[in-house]
Amino acid sequence: RKEVEQDPGPFNVPEGATVAFNCTYSNSASQSFFWYRQDCRKEPKLLMSVYSSGNEDGRFTAQLNRASQYISLLIRDSKLSDSATYLCVVRRDTGRRALTFGSGTRLQVQP
Amino acid sequence: DAGVTQSPTHLIKTRGQQVTLRCSPISGHKSVSWYQQVLGQGPQFIFQYYEKEERGRGNFPDRFSARQFPNYSSELNVNALLLGDSALYLCASSPPQGATKDNEQFFGPGTRLTVL
């Protein structure tokens, strides 16, 4: 079983739609959580950190449920430029601070 | 400010050969991590270095090795290349703990390695 599991998609949605991605993680020692965005053949870039209280950045909302070991990302009013792969990422904050990535969920926003 | 840089951008090797990939972190960053990303998968952790010392190693064979230099740049070496080593190799640097954005790893554009 992978440490971070994501639905690979693709999610094909029209412009303006709301789309939600989910992710589960298996290592209860995970302490920090992130969503990264990766465009085709480019490097991953941090989209947002995820906090237990939930957090919002413009059209993006991230939620964390530690009890269920579940992370979500909600994108409202989708834009064509949101088309990318979204990577769910966890990290232990003791010892080595390596990131553990899910396989990513591909989003295609269509006109 | 320049971001993380990596060289070369692309590389083609044959099975059994050896390869060296290079990474320069963002100025002021002392920690460098290496990741391997196979097509269709997320990046997988290989090594982390901080102040020239190895701080962590992922589940990769001994054919993979790395080092960090006094200027904090880093090299990743892979010996006896296999077809399965074909991947995008990503380097990431992060600020010292306590610095701004110390929670973030900044990735370079990667080196795309093809093993024939």
Short mmCIF file of C-alpha atoms in Angstrom, two decimals:
data_model
loop_
_atom_site.label_atom_id
_atom_site.label_comp_id
_atom_site.label_asym_id
_atom_site.label_seq_id
_atom_site.Cartn_x
_atom_site.Cartn_y
_atom_site.Cartn_z
CA ARG A 1 0.00 0.00 0.00
CA LYS A 2 1.32 3.45 -0.90
CA GLU A 3 1.93 5.87 1.94
CA VAL A 4 -0.08 8.59 0.15
CA GLU A 5 -3.01 7.59 -2.05
CA GLN A 6 -4.75 9.79 -4.61
CA ASP A 7 -7.29 9.22 -7.36
CA PRO A 8 -5.22 9.65 -10.55
CA GLY A 9 -8.13 11.10 -12.53
CA PRO A 10 -8.21 12.70 -14.99
CA PHE A 11 -10.88 15.07 -13.82
CA ASN A 12 -12.34 16.85 -16.86
CA VAL A 13 -14.39 19.87 -15.79
CA PRO A 14 -15.78 22.95 -17.57
CA GLU A 15 -14.53 26.42 -16.78
CA GLY A 16 -16.26 27.82 -13.73
CA ALA A 17 -16.87 24.43 -12.13
CA THR A 18 -16.00 23.47 -8.59
CA VAL A 19 -13.82 20.40 -8.25
CA ALA A 20 -12.58 18.51 -5.20
CA PHE A 21 -9.60 16.21 -4.79
CA ASN A 22 -9.08 13.79 -1.94
CA CYS A 23 -6.04 12.11 -0.54
CA THR A 24 -5.39 9.62 2.26
CA TYR A 25 -2.13 8.96 4.06
CA SER A 26 -1.15 5.90 6.06
CA ASN A 27 1.70 7.09 8.30
CA SER A 28 0.21 8.56 11.47
CA ALA A 29 3.63 10.13 12.20
CA SER A 30 3.05 12.58 9.35
CA GLN A 31 2.94 16.09 10.75
CA SER A 32 2.97 18.53 7.85
CA PHE A 33 0.74 18.44 4.81
CA PHE A 34 0.84 20.20 1.47
CA TRP A 35 -0.66 20.40 -1.97
CA TYR A 36 1.82 20.87 -4.80
CA ARG A 37 0.95 21.65 -8.39
CA GLN A 38 2.91 20.22 -11.30
CA ASP A 39 2.50 21.35 -14.89
CA CYS A 40 3.34 18.95 -17.70
CA ARG A 41 7.10 18.27 -17.82
CA LYS A 42 7.79 20.93 -15.18
CA GLU A 43 8.88 20.82 -11.55
CA PRO A 44 6.39 20.66 -8.66
CA LYS A 45 5.53 23.96 -7.02
CA LEU A 46 3.93 24.50 -3.64
CA LEU A 47 0.27 25.43 -3.98
CA MET A 48 -0.55 25.60 -0.30
CA SER A 49 0.14 24.11 3.09
CA VAL A 50 -2.75 22.33 4.83
CA TYR A 51 -3.66 23.05 8.44
CA SER A 52 -5.95 21.19 10.81
CA SER A 53 -8.28 24.18 11.02
CA GLY A 54 -8.60 24.28 7.24
CA ASN A 55 -7.25 27.11 5.16
CA GLU A 56 -8.19 29.08 2.11
CA ASP A 57 -6.16 30.90 -0.51
CA GLY A 58 -8.36 32.65 -3.02
CA ARG A 59 -10.28 30.01 -4.97
CA PHE A 60 -8.46 27.16 -3.22
CA THR A 61 -9.52 25.58 0.08
CA ALA A 62 -7.61 22.79 1.82
CA GLN A 63 -8.84 20.63 4.68
CA LEU A 64 -7.12 18.10 6.93
CA ASN A 65 -8.77 15.40 9.02
CA ARG A 66 -6.07 13.86 11.22
CA ALA A 67 -8.40 11.28 12.75
CA SER A 68 -9.29 9.88 9.32
CA GLN A 69 -5.83 10.67 7.84
CA TYR A 70 -7.55 12.44 4.98
CA ILE A 71 -6.65 15.62 3.09
CA SER A 72 -8.76 17.50 0.56
CA LEU A 73 -8.40 20.32 -1.93
CA LEU A 74 -11.34 22.28 -3.30
CA ILE A 75 -10.99 24.51 -6.35
CA ARG A 76 -13.82 26.94 -7.02
CA ASP A 77 -14.53 28.74 -10.29
CA SER A 78 -12.03 26.64 -12.24
CA LYS A 79 -9.85 28.43 -14.81
CA LEU A 80 -8.18 26.98 -17.88
CA SER A 81 -4.88 27.78 -16.18
CA ASP A 82 -5.75 25.41 -13.31
CA SER A 83 -5.14 22.45 -15.65
CA ALA A 84 -2.27 20.56 -14.06
CA THR A 85 -1.47 17.59 -11.85
CA TYR A 86 -2.12 18.15 -8.15
CA LEU A 87 0.18 16.28 -5.78
CA CYS A 88 -0.78 15.50 -2.20
CA VAL A 89 2.31 15.61 0.02
CA VAL A 90 3.03 14.70 3.64
CA ARG A 91 6.11 15.08 5.80
CA ARG A 92 7.33 13.99 9.20
CA ASP A 93 8.83 16.93 11.04
CA THR A 94 11.26 14.96 13.16
CA GLY A 95 14.45 13.51 11.78
CA ARG A 96 14.68 13.73 8.05
CA ARG A 97 12.27 16.22 6.56
CA ALA A 98 11.74 14.43 3.27
CA LEU A 99 8.49 14.91 1.41
CA THR A 100 6.34 11.89 0.58
CA PHE A 101 4.27 12.46 -2.54
CA GLY A 102 1.13 10.87 -3.83
CA SER A 103 1.00 9.93 -7.51
CA GLY A 104 -1.03 13.02 -8.31
CA THR A 105 -4.49 13.82 -9.62
CA ARG A 106 -4.71 15.22 -13.12
CA LEU A 107 -7.12 18.09 -13.73
CA GLN A 108 -8.15 19.25 -17.19
CA VAL A 109 -10.33 22.37 -17.29
CA GLN A 110 -12.14 22.72 -20.59
CA PRO A 111 -13.53 25.85 -22.25
CA ASP B 1 17.03 35.86 -7.12
CA ALA B 2 17.93 32.76 -9.09
CA GLY B 3 16.00 29.61 -8.31
CA VAL B 4 17.38 26.11 -7.95
CA THR B 5 19.40 25.21 -11.01
CA GLN B 6 20.20 21.75 -12.33
CA SER B 7 22.43 20.44 -15.07
CA PRO B 8 22.24 18.95 -17.55
CA THR B 9 18.59 19.37 -18.55
CA HIS B 10 18.53 16.17 -20.58
CA LEU B 11 20.79 13.16 -20.70
CA ILE B 12 20.82 9.91 -22.66
CA LYS B 13 22.89 6.99 -21.40
CA THR B 14 23.09 3.27 -22.06
CA ARG B 15 22.69 0.45 -19.58
CA GLY B 16 25.71 -0.08 -17.35
CA GLN B 17 27.01 3.47 -17.69
CA GLN B 18 27.42 5.95 -14.86
CA VAL B 19 25.89 9.42 -14.62
CA THR B 20 26.47 12.53 -12.49
CA LEU B 21 23.74 15.13 -12.05
CA ARG B 22 24.36 18.55 -10.56
CA CYS B 23 22.32 20.96 -8.50
CA SER B 24 22.85 24.48 -7.18
CA PRO B 25 20.47 25.54 -4.42
CA ILE B 26 18.94 28.95 -3.91
CA SER B 27 21.43 31.33 -2.32
CA GLY B 28 21.25 31.01 1.48
CA HIS B 29 19.72 27.53 1.41
CA LYS B 30 21.88 24.90 3.08
CA SER B 31 19.65 21.86 2.62
CA VAL B 32 19.43 19.96 -0.66
CA SER B 33 17.20 16.98 -1.39
CA TRP B 34 17.08 14.71 -4.43
CA TYR B 35 13.95 13.04 -5.80
CA GLN B 36 13.29 10.63 -8.65
CA GLN B 37 10.06 10.99 -10.62
CA VAL B 38 9.12 8.15 -12.92
CA LEU B 39 6.49 8.93 -15.55
CA GLY B 40 2.98 8.85 -14.09
CA GLN B 41 4.17 8.80 -10.46
CA GLY B 42 4.91 11.40 -7.84
CA PRO B 43 8.50 12.25 -6.92
CA GLN B 44 10.21 9.71 -4.66
CA PHE B 45 12.79 10.78 -2.08
CA ILE B 46 16.39 9.67 -2.69
CA PHE B 47 18.69 11.74 -0.45
CA GLN B 48 18.79 14.78 1.77
CA TYR B 49 21.94 16.72 2.65
CA TYR B 50 22.40 19.51 5.14
CA GLU B 51 25.68 21.29 5.78
CA LYS B 52 27.48 18.64 3.71
CA GLU B 53 26.18 15.75 5.81
CA GLU B 54 23.68 13.13 4.71
CA ARG B 55 20.51 13.59 6.76
CA GLY B 56 18.31 11.02 5.12
CA ARG B 57 18.19 8.34 2.49
CA GLY B 58 15.21 6.85 0.71
CA ASN B 59 14.69 3.28 -0.42
CA PHE B 60 17.21 3.27 -3.27
CA PRO B 61 20.06 0.83 -3.96
CA ASP B 62 23.70 1.58 -3.25
CA ARG B 63 24.18 2.40 -6.94
CA PHE B 64 22.81 5.81 -5.98
CA SER B 65 25.13 8.15 -4.09
CA ALA B 66 25.35 11.87 -3.51
CA ARG B 67 27.43 14.54 -1.90
CA GLN B 68 27.19 18.18 -0.97
CA PHE B 69 30.00 20.67 -1.41
CA PRO B 70 31.12 23.58 0.83
CA ASN B 71 29.15 26.00 -1.37
CA TYR B 72 26.03 23.81 -0.75
CA SER B 73 25.79 22.62 -4.33
CA SER B 74 25.24 18.91 -4.74
CA GLU B 75 25.86 16.00 -7.06
CA LEU B 76 23.86 12.83 -7.51
CA ASN B 77 25.71 9.84 -8.95
CA VAL B 78 24.12 6.72 -10.32
CA ASN B 79 26.30 3.74 -11.26
CA ALA B 80 25.52 0.71 -13.41
CA LEU B 81 22.47 2.33 -14.96
CA LEU B 82 19.36 0.23 -15.54
CA LEU B 83 16.48 0.89 -17.90
CA GLY B 84 14.32 1.53 -14.83
CA ASP B 85 16.50 4.48 -13.83
CA SER B 86 14.95 6.49 -16.67
CA ALA B 87 13.17 9.33 -14.89
CA LEU B 88 13.09 13.02 -14.07
CA TYR B 89 15.59 13.72 -11.29
CA LEU B 90 14.58 16.68 -9.18
CA CYS B 91 16.67 18.66 -6.76
CA ALA B 92 15.05 20.77 -4.06
CA SER B 93 16.49 23.24 -1.58
CA SER B 94 14.97 24.68 1.54
CA PRO B 95 15.77 27.61 3.83
CA PRO B 96 17.23 27.07 7.30
CA GLN B 97 14.65 26.39 10.02
CA GLY B 98 13.41 29.65 11.43
CA ALA B 99 13.89 31.48 8.15
CA THR B 100 11.04 32.74 5.99
CA LYS B 101 9.30 29.90 4.15
CA ASP B 102 11.32 27.27 6.03
CA ASN B 103 8.38 24.92 5.57
CA GLU B 104 8.78 24.90 1.79
CA GLN B 105 11.04 22.99 -0.56
CA PHE B 106 11.86 24.76 -3.80
CA PHE B 107 12.36 22.47 -6.76
CA GLY B 108 14.68 22.89 -9.71
CA PRO B 109 13.54 22.13 -13.27
CA GLY B 110 15.01 18.65 -13.11
CA THR B 111 17.27 16.52 -15.25
CA ARG B 112 15.50 14.12 -17.59
CA LEU B 113 17.54 10.94 -17.80
CA THR B 114 16.86 8.35 -20.48
CA VAL B 115 18.61 4.98 -20.23
CA LEU B 116 18.66 2.94 -23.45
#
